[in-house]
Amino acid sequence: MPELPEIRTLAEQMDRELAGSRITAVEVDQEKCLNRSVDSVRRGLVGRTLGPFEAHGKWIRSPLAEGGALAINLGMGAEVRLPRCAEETPENYKFRMHTADGGGLFIRFWWFGHVHLLDGTGGEGPMDRLGIDALDPALDCGAFRALLAGRRGGIKSFLLNQKNIAGIGNFYAHDLLARSGIHPMRPIPSLEPGEIGCMYRTMRDLLEASVALGGADYERDLYGRPGGFSRRRFIVGYREGEPCGRCGETVVKIRTGSTPGFICPDCQPEDPPGG
Ligand SMILES: [Zn+2]
């Protein structure tokens, strides 16, 4: 499932390849991925010019020069390709957009995703309810602390809720918490100021490191190339039964709410001494 680094990689490539292009045709074989009827989306896109592409959490948005915007979310994952880099025949891609310069965008959702046409008035979709992007320059350590202030519940479910912070999913959350020495089920009020500061720096370092490598290696970019960030970089993530990359204790897999979690019992005590 693509998270912030993979989505940001795709958005940067879409910006390079598609920004400024005029849309000439739109074909949709999976109407439920749209927020309007196929005809309405086609009318709203064909003949319009794509603006700059920007990532916000797990969403990609491109304002149209004539007003409104195209917004894309890949859900559990998708094959997103330039037509010239498509591996399948075109009809296997359930959303196909063509541009005047012979380019375009093909999307094949693995399960379910979204292609929305926004009219720019706000209050019309999940993008309006997203929290700040985890790599937004405005999210400094003070702003991160402010997001956690007064909150209850477990830290991991807070981080995964896109309305709090946008872009973090299960893949990066394991090591974000492990490298910060925080158990995923720790109640937010139990976190010490030093732990929150550590978590903030770890979040930025981890996500920035993956962005620099083009995202995770199990996802592919607009050209069909895998990212360069391997899970071998993790100290606990997906390493059940292996030694923790920091202390050597055996990594265990636990239930953390509705998602599995990988933790080091030594680095991430559920009840820290003095906590
Ligand atoms: Zn450890």
PDB file of C-alpha atoms and ligand atoms in Angstrom:
ATOM      1  CA  MET A   1       0.000   0.000   0.000  1.00  0.00           C
ATOM      2  CA  PRO A   2       1.564   3.297  -1.055  1.00  0.00           C
ATOM      3  CA  GLU A   3       2.300   5.813   1.689  1.00  0.00           C
ATOM      4  CA  LEU A   4       3.731   9.325   1.674  1.00  0.00           C
ATOM      5  CA  PRO A   5       7.133   8.579   0.043  1.00  0.00           C
ATOM      6  CA  GLU A   6       5.639   6.516  -2.778  1.00  0.00           C
ATOM      7  CA  ILE A   7       2.832   9.023  -3.414  1.00  0.00           C
ATOM      8  CA  ARG A   8       5.233  11.952  -3.356  1.00  0.00           C
ATOM      9  CA  THR A   9       7.465  10.165  -5.881  1.00  0.00           C
ATOM     10  CA  LEU A  10       4.502   9.655  -8.226  1.00  0.00           C
ATOM     11  CA  ALA A  11       3.326  13.257  -7.780  1.00  0.00           C
ATOM     12  CA  GLU A  12       6.757  14.618  -8.679  1.00  0.00           C
ATOM     13  CA  GLN A  13       6.865  12.459 -11.798  1.00  0.00           C
ATOM     14  CA  MET A  14       3.312  13.399 -12.800  1.00  0.00           C
ATOM     15  CA  ASP A  15       4.259  17.035 -12.378  1.00  0.00           C
ATOM     16  CA  ARG A  16       7.219  16.598 -14.702  1.00  0.00           C
ATOM     17  CA  GLU A  17       5.271  14.615 -17.304  1.00  0.00           C
ATOM     18  CA  LEU A  18       1.743  16.002 -17.201  1.00  0.00           C
ATOM     19  CA  ALA A  19       1.599  19.532 -15.758  1.00  0.00           C
ATOM     20  CA  GLY A  20       0.613  21.986 -18.487  1.00  0.00           C
ATOM     21  CA  SER A  21      -0.858  19.250 -20.724  1.00  0.00           C
ATOM     22  CA  ARG A  22      -4.363  19.496 -22.153  1.00  0.00           C
ATOM     23  CA  ILE A  23      -6.641  16.513 -21.567  1.00  0.00           C
ATOM     24  CA  THR A  24      -8.122  15.121 -24.797  1.00  0.00           C
ATOM     25  CA  ALA A  25      -9.933  11.982 -23.643  1.00  0.00           C
ATOM     26  CA  VAL A  26     -10.970  10.185 -20.443  1.00  0.00           C
ATOM     27  CA  GLU A  27     -12.114   6.544 -20.288  1.00  0.00           C
ATOM     28  CA  VAL A  28     -13.352   4.923 -17.095  1.00  0.00           C
ATOM     29  CA  ASP A  29     -14.264   1.222 -16.655  1.00  0.00           C
ATOM     30  CA  GLN A  30     -14.605   1.401 -12.854  1.00  0.00           C
ATOM     31  CA  GLU A  31     -17.201   4.073 -12.187  1.00  0.00           C
ATOM     32  CA  LYS A  32     -17.228   3.526  -8.428  1.00  0.00           C
ATOM     33  CA  CYS A  33     -13.740   5.059  -8.177  1.00  0.00           C
ATOM     34  CA  LEU A  34     -15.264   8.395  -9.255  1.00  0.00           C
ATOM     35  CA  ASN A  35     -17.069  10.940  -7.083  1.00  0.00           C
ATOM     36  CA  ARG A  36     -19.454  11.764  -9.967  1.00  0.00           C
ATOM     37  CA  SER A  37     -20.804   9.997 -13.031  1.00  0.00           C
ATOM     38  CA  VAL A  38     -18.422   9.058 -15.827  1.00  0.00           C
ATOM     39  CA  ASP A  39     -20.051  11.653 -18.088  1.00  0.00           C
ATOM     40  CA  SER A  40     -19.708  14.378 -15.498  1.00  0.00           C
ATOM     41  CA  VAL A  41     -16.030  13.597 -14.877  1.00  0.00           C
ATOM     42  CA  ARG A  42     -15.356  13.413 -18.613  1.00  0.00           C
ATOM     43  CA  ARG A  43     -17.062  16.772 -19.207  1.00  0.00           C
ATOM     44  CA  GLY A  44     -15.119  18.285 -16.319  1.00  0.00           C
ATOM     45  CA  LEU A  45     -11.731  17.059 -17.552  1.00  0.00           C
ATOM     46  CA  VAL A  46     -11.680  16.868 -21.344  1.00  0.00           C
ATOM     47  CA  GLY A  47     -10.396  20.070 -22.905  1.00  0.00           C
ATOM     48  CA  ARG A  48      -8.983  21.287 -19.579  1.00  0.00           C
ATOM     49  CA  THR A  49      -5.311  21.863 -18.780  1.00  0.00           C
ATOM     50  CA  LEU A  50      -3.589  20.103 -15.893  1.00  0.00           C
ATOM     51  CA  GLY A  51      -1.781  22.335 -13.423  1.00  0.00           C
ATOM     52  CA  PRO A  52       1.099  21.424 -11.089  1.00  0.00           C
ATOM     53  CA  PHE A  53       0.768  18.078  -9.294  1.00  0.00           C
ATOM     54  CA  GLU A  54       1.180  18.082  -5.530  1.00  0.00           C
ATOM     55  CA  ALA A  55       1.042  15.327  -2.935  1.00  0.00           C
ATOM     56  CA  HIS A  56      -0.868  15.736   0.314  1.00  0.00           C
ATOM     57  CA  GLY A  57      -0.515  12.622   2.431  1.00  0.00           C
ATOM     58  CA  LYS A  58      -1.711   9.727   0.298  1.00  0.00           C
ATOM     59  CA  TRP A  59      -3.542  11.981  -2.180  1.00  0.00           C
ATOM     60  CA  ILE A  60      -2.298  13.652  -5.362  1.00  0.00           C
ATOM     61  CA  ARG A  61      -3.951  16.830  -6.578  1.00  0.00           C
ATOM     62  CA  SER A  62      -3.649  18.857  -9.770  1.00  0.00           C
ATOM     63  CA  PRO A  63      -5.631  22.084 -10.113  1.00  0.00           C
ATOM     64  CA  LEU A  64      -7.071  22.609 -13.594  1.00  0.00           C
ATOM     65  CA  ALA A  65      -6.191  25.866 -15.340  1.00  0.00           C
ATOM     66  CA  GLU A  66      -9.910  26.471 -16.037  1.00  0.00           C
ATOM     67  CA  GLY A  67     -10.917  25.884 -12.386  1.00  0.00           C
ATOM     68  CA  GLY A  68     -11.534  22.823 -10.276  1.00  0.00           C
ATOM     69  CA  ALA A  69      -9.022  20.056  -9.681  1.00  0.00           C
ATOM     70  CA  LEU A  70      -8.223  16.426 -10.347  1.00  0.00           C
ATOM     71  CA  ALA A  71      -7.551  14.416  -7.158  1.00  0.00           C
ATOM     72  CA  ILE A  72      -6.221  10.846  -7.068  1.00  0.00           C
ATOM     73  CA  ASN A  73      -5.928   8.344  -4.212  1.00  0.00           C
ATOM     74  CA  LEU A  74      -4.565   4.855  -4.841  1.00  0.00           C
ATOM     75  CA  GLY A  75      -6.307   3.140  -1.934  1.00  0.00           C
ATOM     76  CA  MET A  76      -4.654  -0.207  -1.215  1.00  0.00           C
ATOM     77  CA  GLY A  77      -2.367   0.239  -4.199  1.00  0.00           C
ATOM     78  CA  ALA A  78      -2.440   0.556  -7.953  1.00  0.00           C
ATOM     79  CA  GLU A  79      -0.424   0.383 -11.099  1.00  0.00           C
ATOM     80  CA  VAL A  80      -0.084   3.984 -12.289  1.00  0.00           C
ATOM     81  CA  ARG A  81       1.694   4.468 -15.588  1.00  0.00           C
ATOM     82  CA  LEU A  82       2.374   6.795 -18.424  1.00  0.00           C
ATOM     83  CA  PRO A  83       0.778   5.141 -21.476  1.00  0.00           C
ATOM     84  CA  ARG A  84       4.210   4.629 -23.032  1.00  0.00           C
ATOM     85  CA  CYS A  85       5.359   2.729 -19.905  1.00  0.00           C
ATOM     86  CA  ALA A  86       2.243   0.538 -19.547  1.00  0.00           C
ATOM     87  CA  GLU A  87       2.946  -3.153 -19.073  1.00  0.00           C
ATOM     88  CA  GLU A  88      -0.607  -4.280 -19.761  1.00  0.00           C
ATOM     89  CA  THR A  89      -2.900  -3.645 -22.685  1.00  0.00           C
ATOM     90  CA  PRO A  90      -4.794  -0.355 -22.216  1.00  0.00           C
ATOM     91  CA  GLU A  91      -8.146  -1.990 -21.395  1.00  0.00           C
ATOM     92  CA  ASN A  92      -6.619  -3.526 -18.263  1.00  0.00           C
ATOM     93  CA  TYR A  93      -6.318  -0.017 -16.828  1.00  0.00           C
ATOM     94  CA  LYS A  94      -9.656   1.046 -15.436  1.00  0.00           C
ATOM     95  CA  PHE A  95      -8.940   4.789 -15.654  1.00  0.00           C
ATOM     96  CA  ARG A  96      -7.334   6.153 -18.806  1.00  0.00           C
ATOM     97  CA  MET A  97      -6.614   9.798 -19.466  1.00  0.00           C
ATOM     98  CA  HIS A  98      -5.012  11.003 -22.706  1.00  0.00           C
ATOM     99  CA  THR A  99      -3.319  14.332 -23.304  1.00  0.00           C
ATOM    100  CA  ALA A 100      -2.767  16.425 -26.445  1.00  0.00           C
ATOM    101  CA  ASP A 101       0.963  15.774 -26.519  1.00  0.00           C
ATOM    102  CA  GLY A 102       0.441  12.006 -26.850  1.00  0.00           C
ATOM    103  CA  GLY A 103       0.932  11.392 -23.125  1.00  0.00           C
ATOM    104  CA  GLY A 104      -1.559  10.676 -20.388  1.00  0.00           C
ATOM    105  CA  LEU A 105      -2.141   8.552 -17.341  1.00  0.00           C
ATOM    106  CA  PHE A 106      -3.329   4.942 -16.918  1.00  0.00           C
ATOM    107  CA  ILE A 107      -4.433   3.603 -13.503  1.00  0.00           C
ATOM    108  CA  ARG A 108      -5.268   0.042 -12.499  1.00  0.00           C
ATOM    109  CA  PHE A 109      -6.393  -0.145  -8.870  1.00  0.00           C
ATOM    110  CA  TRP A 110      -5.519  -3.377  -7.049  1.00  0.00           C
ATOM    111  CA  TRP A 111      -8.680  -3.164  -5.038  1.00  0.00           C
ATOM    112  CA  PHE A 112     -10.247   0.246  -4.838  1.00  0.00           C
ATOM    113  CA  GLY A 113      -9.111   3.827  -5.195  1.00  0.00           C
ATOM    114  CA  HIS A 114     -10.393   7.264  -6.064  1.00  0.00           C
ATOM    115  CA  VAL A 115     -10.268   9.621  -9.021  1.00  0.00           C
ATOM    116  CA  HIS A 116     -12.193  12.721  -8.020  1.00  0.00           C
ATOM    117  CA  LEU A 117     -13.143  15.823  -9.924  1.00  0.00           C
ATOM    118  CA  LEU A 118     -13.286  18.686  -7.419  1.00  0.00           C
ATOM    119  CA  ASP A 119     -14.998  21.938  -8.251  1.00  0.00           C
ATOM    120  CA  GLY A 120     -12.748  23.883  -5.926  1.00  0.00           C
ATOM    121  CA  THR A 121     -15.445  25.036  -3.532  1.00  0.00           C
ATOM    122  CA  GLY A 122     -14.220  22.838  -0.660  1.00  0.00           C
ATOM    123  CA  GLY A 123     -16.235  20.536   1.579  1.00  0.00           C
ATOM    124  CA  GLU A 124     -16.584  17.981  -1.180  1.00  0.00           C
ATOM    125  CA  GLY A 125     -14.341  15.073  -0.396  1.00  0.00           C
ATOM    126  CA  PRO A 126     -11.905  13.238   1.843  1.00  0.00           C
ATOM    127  CA  MET A 127      -9.053  15.554   0.831  1.00  0.00           C
ATOM    128  CA  ASP A 128     -10.752  18.366   2.759  1.00  0.00           C
ATOM    129  CA  ARG A 129     -10.577  16.318   5.946  1.00  0.00           C
ATOM    130  CA  LEU A 130      -6.868  15.462   5.784  1.00  0.00           C
ATOM    131  CA  GLY A 131      -4.526  16.560   8.515  1.00  0.00           C
ATOM    132  CA  ILE A 132      -1.265  18.323   7.739  1.00  0.00           C
ATOM    133  CA  ASP A 133       1.119  16.408   5.445  1.00  0.00           C
ATOM    134  CA  ALA A 134       3.781  14.637   7.518  1.00  0.00           C
ATOM    135  CA  LEU A 135       6.546  16.389   5.526  1.00  0.00           C
ATOM    136  CA  ASP A 136       4.874  19.800   5.336  1.00  0.00           C
ATOM    137  CA  PRO A 137       7.529  22.420   6.219  1.00  0.00           C
ATOM    138  CA  ALA A 138       4.950  24.044   8.533  1.00  0.00           C
ATOM    139  CA  LEU A 139       4.874  20.866  10.651  1.00  0.00           C
ATOM    140  CA  ASP A 140       7.784  21.667  12.931  1.00  0.00           C
ATOM    141  CA  CYS A 141       8.356  19.980  16.259  1.00  0.00           C
ATOM    142  CA  GLY A 142       6.203  22.550  18.084  1.00  0.00           C
ATOM    143  CA  ALA A 143       3.307  22.021  15.683  1.00  0.00           C
ATOM    144  CA  PHE A 144       3.690  18.248  16.089  1.00  0.00           C
ATOM    145  CA  ARG A 145       3.502  18.589  19.883  1.00  0.00           C
ATOM    146  CA  ALA A 146       0.421  20.786  19.504  1.00  0.00           C
ATOM    147  CA  LEU A 147      -1.316  18.067  17.466  1.00  0.00           C
ATOM    148  CA  LEU A 148      -0.782  15.585  20.314  1.00  0.00           C
ATOM    149  CA  ALA A 149      -1.706  17.961  23.122  1.00  0.00           C
ATOM    150  CA  GLY A 150      -4.858  16.936  24.928  1.00  0.00           C
ATOM    151  CA  ARG A 151      -5.321  13.834  22.792  1.00  0.00           C
ATOM    152  CA  ARG A 152      -6.218  10.431  24.242  1.00  0.00           C
ATOM    153  CA  GLY A 153      -5.952   6.961  22.759  1.00  0.00           C
ATOM    154  CA  GLY A 154      -2.938   5.023  21.525  1.00  0.00           C
ATOM    155  CA  ILE A 155      -0.111   6.691  19.653  1.00  0.00           C
ATOM    156  CA  LYS A 156      -0.114   4.320  16.686  1.00  0.00           C
ATOM    157  CA  SER A 157      -3.790   4.743  15.876  1.00  0.00           C
ATOM    158  CA  PHE A 158      -3.275   8.510  16.130  1.00  0.00           C
ATOM    159  CA  LEU A 159      -0.432   8.392  13.610  1.00  0.00           C
ATOM    160  CA  LEU A 160      -2.373   6.208  11.164  1.00  0.00           C
ATOM    161  CA  ASN A 161      -5.476   8.431  11.220  1.00  0.00           C
ATOM    162  CA  GLN A 162      -5.122  10.618   8.130  1.00  0.00           C
ATOM    163  CA  LYS A 163      -7.244  13.331   9.750  1.00  0.00           C
ATOM    164  CA  ASN A 164      -4.483  13.883  12.321  1.00  0.00           C
ATOM    165  CA  ILE A 165      -1.388  13.683  10.110  1.00  0.00           C
ATOM    166  CA  ALA A 166      -1.546  12.719   6.445  1.00  0.00           C
ATOM    167  CA  GLY A 167       0.785  10.245   4.791  1.00  0.00           C
ATOM    168  CA  ILE A 168       1.813   7.689   7.436  1.00  0.00           C
ATOM    169  CA  GLY A 169       0.619   4.097   7.069  1.00  0.00           C
ATOM    170  CA  ASN A 170       1.477   0.798   8.667  1.00  0.00           C
ATOM    171  CA  PHE A 171       4.642   0.246   6.609  1.00  0.00           C
ATOM    172  CA  TYR A 172       6.594   3.164   8.059  1.00  0.00           C
ATOM    173  CA  ALA A 173       4.809   3.254  11.442  1.00  0.00           C
ATOM    174  CA  HIS A 174       6.579   0.133  12.801  1.00  0.00           C
ATOM    175  CA  ASP A 175      10.051   1.640  12.639  1.00  0.00           C
ATOM    176  CA  LEU A 176       8.919   5.180  13.345  1.00  0.00           C
ATOM    177  CA  LEU A 177       7.821   3.936  16.777  1.00  0.00           C
ATOM    178  CA  ALA A 178      10.652   1.427  17.294  1.00  0.00           C
ATOM    179  CA  ARG A 179      13.394   3.942  16.553  1.00  0.00           C
ATOM    180  CA  SER A 180      11.696   6.307  18.999  1.00  0.00           C
ATOM    181  CA  GLY A 181      11.517   3.573  21.667  1.00  0.00           C
ATOM    182  CA  ILE A 182       7.733   3.873  21.889  1.00  0.00           C
ATOM    183  CA  HIS A 183       5.308   0.938  22.148  1.00  0.00           C
ATOM    184  CA  PRO A 184       2.480   1.314  19.582  1.00  0.00           C
ATOM    185  CA  MET A 185      -0.231   0.968  22.251  1.00  0.00           C
ATOM    186  CA  ARG A 186       1.176   3.682  24.533  1.00  0.00           C
ATOM    187  CA  PRO A 187      -1.546   6.161  25.477  1.00  0.00           C
ATOM    188  CA  ILE A 188      -0.694   9.610  24.114  1.00  0.00           C
ATOM    189  CA  PRO A 189      -0.878  11.280  27.590  1.00  0.00           C
ATOM    190  CA  SER A 190       1.890   8.906  28.822  1.00  0.00           C
ATOM    191  CA  LEU A 191       4.431  10.195  26.285  1.00  0.00           C
ATOM    192  CA  GLU A 192       7.278  12.278  27.672  1.00  0.00           C
ATOM    193  CA  PRO A 193       8.297  15.528  25.886  1.00  0.00           C
ATOM    194  CA  GLY A 194      11.630  13.922  24.938  1.00  0.00           C
ATOM    195  CA  GLU A 195       9.854  10.942  23.386  1.00  0.00           C
ATOM    196  CA  ILE A 196       7.612  13.195  21.308  1.00  0.00           C
ATOM    197  CA  GLY A 197      10.619  15.178  20.070  1.00  0.00           C
ATOM    198  CA  CYS A 198      12.390  11.949  19.156  1.00  0.00           C
ATOM    199  CA  MET A 199       9.311  10.658  17.355  1.00  0.00           C
ATOM    200  CA  TYR A 200       9.042  13.876  15.337  1.00  0.00           C
ATOM    201  CA  ARG A 201      12.674  13.739  14.182  1.00  0.00           C
ATOM    202  CA  THR A 202      12.396  10.017  13.404  1.00  0.00           C
ATOM    203  CA  MET A 203       9.238  10.588  11.359  1.00  0.00           C
ATOM    204  CA  ARG A 204      10.906  13.254   9.231  1.00  0.00           C
ATOM    205  CA  ASP A 205      14.183  11.291   8.846  1.00  0.00           C
ATOM    206  CA  LEU A 206      12.471   8.034   7.895  1.00  0.00           C
ATOM    207  CA  LEU A 207      10.062   9.558   5.376  1.00  0.00           C
ATOM    208  CA  GLU A 208      12.690  11.871   3.871  1.00  0.00           C
ATOM    209  CA  ALA A 209      15.117   8.962   3.498  1.00  0.00           C
ATOM    210  CA  SER A 210      12.520   6.986   1.571  1.00  0.00           C
ATOM    211  CA  VAL A 211      11.478   9.972  -0.582  1.00  0.00           C
ATOM    212  CA  ALA A 212      15.150  10.446  -1.519  1.00  0.00           C
ATOM    213  CA  LEU A 213      15.232   6.830  -2.732  1.00  0.00           C
ATOM    214  CA  GLY A 214      11.980   7.052  -4.710  1.00  0.00           C
ATOM    215  CA  GLY A 215       9.862   5.236  -2.087  1.00  0.00           C
ATOM    216  CA  ALA A 216       9.544   1.602  -1.068  1.00  0.00           C
ATOM    217  CA  ASP A 217      10.925  -1.090  -3.333  1.00  0.00           C
ATOM    218  CA  TYR A 218       7.642  -3.046  -3.420  1.00  0.00           C
ATOM    219  CA  GLU A 219       5.919  -0.172  -5.225  1.00  0.00           C
ATOM    220  CA  ARG A 220       6.567   1.020  -8.772  1.00  0.00           C
ATOM    221  CA  ASP A 221       6.715   4.518 -10.132  1.00  0.00           C
ATOM    222  CA  LEU A 222       5.152   6.155 -13.193  1.00  0.00           C
ATOM    223  CA  TYR A 223       7.784   4.515 -15.411  1.00  0.00           C
ATOM    224  CA  GLY A 224       7.408   1.050 -13.874  1.00  0.00           C
ATOM    225  CA  ARG A 225      10.619   1.232 -11.844  1.00  0.00           C
ATOM    226  CA  PRO A 226      10.711  -0.005  -8.224  1.00  0.00           C
ATOM    227  CA  GLY A 227      11.631   2.402  -5.426  1.00  0.00           C
ATOM    228  CA  GLY A 228      14.975   2.101  -3.677  1.00  0.00           C
ATOM    229  CA  PHE A 229      13.850   1.929  -0.031  1.00  0.00           C
ATOM    230  CA  SER A 230      14.099  -1.670   1.156  1.00  0.00           C
ATOM    231  CA  ARG A 231      12.536  -3.042   4.343  1.00  0.00           C
ATOM    232  CA  ARG A 232      16.017  -4.341   5.158  1.00  0.00           C
ATOM    233  CA  ARG A 233      16.600  -0.802   6.425  1.00  0.00           C
ATOM    234  CA  PHE A 234      14.056  -1.386   9.204  1.00  0.00           C
ATOM    235  CA  ILE A 235      15.146  -2.317  12.720  1.00  0.00           C
ATOM    236  CA  VAL A 236      11.839  -4.095  13.529  1.00  0.00           C
ATOM    237  CA  GLY A 237       9.397  -3.682  10.620  1.00  0.00           C
ATOM    238  CA  TYR A 238       8.540  -7.060   8.999  1.00  0.00           C
ATOM    239  CA  ARG A 239      11.354  -8.751  10.959  1.00  0.00           C
ATOM    240  CA  GLU A 240       9.388 -11.120  13.190  1.00  0.00           C
ATOM    241  CA  GLY A 241      11.750 -13.636  14.830  1.00  0.00           C
ATOM    242  CA  GLU A 242      14.836 -11.715  13.714  1.00  0.00           C
ATOM    243  CA  PRO A 243      17.073  -9.646  16.002  1.00  0.00           C
ATOM    244  CA  CYS A 244      16.140  -6.004  16.577  1.00  0.00           C
ATOM    245  CA  GLY A 245      18.472  -3.843  14.499  1.00  0.00           C
ATOM    246  CA  ARG A 246      19.292  -1.769  17.570  1.00  0.00           C
ATOM    247  CA  CYS A 247      19.634  -4.114  20.564  1.00  0.00           C
ATOM    248  CA  GLY A 248      19.490  -7.674  19.186  1.00  0.00           C
ATOM    249  CA  GLU A 249      16.367  -8.748  21.106  1.00  0.00           C
ATOM    250  CA  THR A 250      13.974 -10.872  19.063  1.00  0.00           C
ATOM    251  CA  VAL A 251      11.335  -8.874  17.183  1.00  0.00           C
ATOM    252  CA  VAL A 252       7.740  -9.962  17.825  1.00  0.00           C
ATOM    253  CA  LYS A 253       4.537  -9.403  15.904  1.00  0.00           C
ATOM    254  CA  ILE A 254       1.560  -8.139  17.898  1.00  0.00           C
ATOM    255  CA  ARG A 255      -1.960  -6.885  17.257  1.00  0.00           C
ATOM    256  CA  THR A 256      -2.177  -3.106  17.395  1.00  0.00           C
ATOM    257  CA  GLY A 257      -5.824  -2.219  17.015  1.00  0.00           C
ATOM    258  CA  SER A 258      -6.922  -3.280  13.554  1.00  0.00           C
ATOM    259  CA  THR A 259      -3.392  -3.604  12.175  1.00  0.00           C
ATOM    260  CA  PRO A 260      -0.452  -5.930  12.916  1.00  0.00           C
ATOM    261  CA  GLY A 261       2.580  -4.362  14.528  1.00  0.00           C
ATOM    262  CA  PHE A 262       6.230  -5.378  14.805  1.00  0.00           C
ATOM    263  CA  ILE A 263       8.004  -4.383  17.991  1.00  0.00           C
ATOM    264  CA  CYS A 264      11.176  -4.939  19.960  1.00  0.00           C
ATOM    265  CA  PRO A 265      10.077  -5.808  23.511  1.00  0.00           C
ATOM    266  CA  ASP A 266      13.306  -4.305  24.920  1.00  0.00           C
ATOM    267  CA  CYS A 267      13.370  -1.041  22.959  1.00  0.00           C
ATOM    268  CA  GLN A 268       9.592  -0.506  23.217  1.00  0.00           C
ATOM    269  CA  PRO A 269       8.301  -1.436  26.684  1.00  0.00           C
ATOM    270  CA  GLU A 270       4.528  -1.140  27.038  1.00  0.00           C
ATOM    271  CA  ASP A 271       4.947   0.311  30.533  1.00  0.00           C
ATOM    272  CA  PRO A 272       8.225   2.246  30.528  1.00  0.00           C
ATOM    273  CA  PRO A 273       9.893   2.626  33.917  1.00  0.00           C
ATOM    274  CA  GLY A 274       8.903   5.976  35.387  1.00  0.00           C
ATOM    275  CA  GLY A 275       6.405   6.439  32.559  1.00  0.00           C
TER     276      GLY A 275
HETATM  277 ZN    ZN B   1      15.591  -3.469  20.396  1.00  0.00          ZN
END
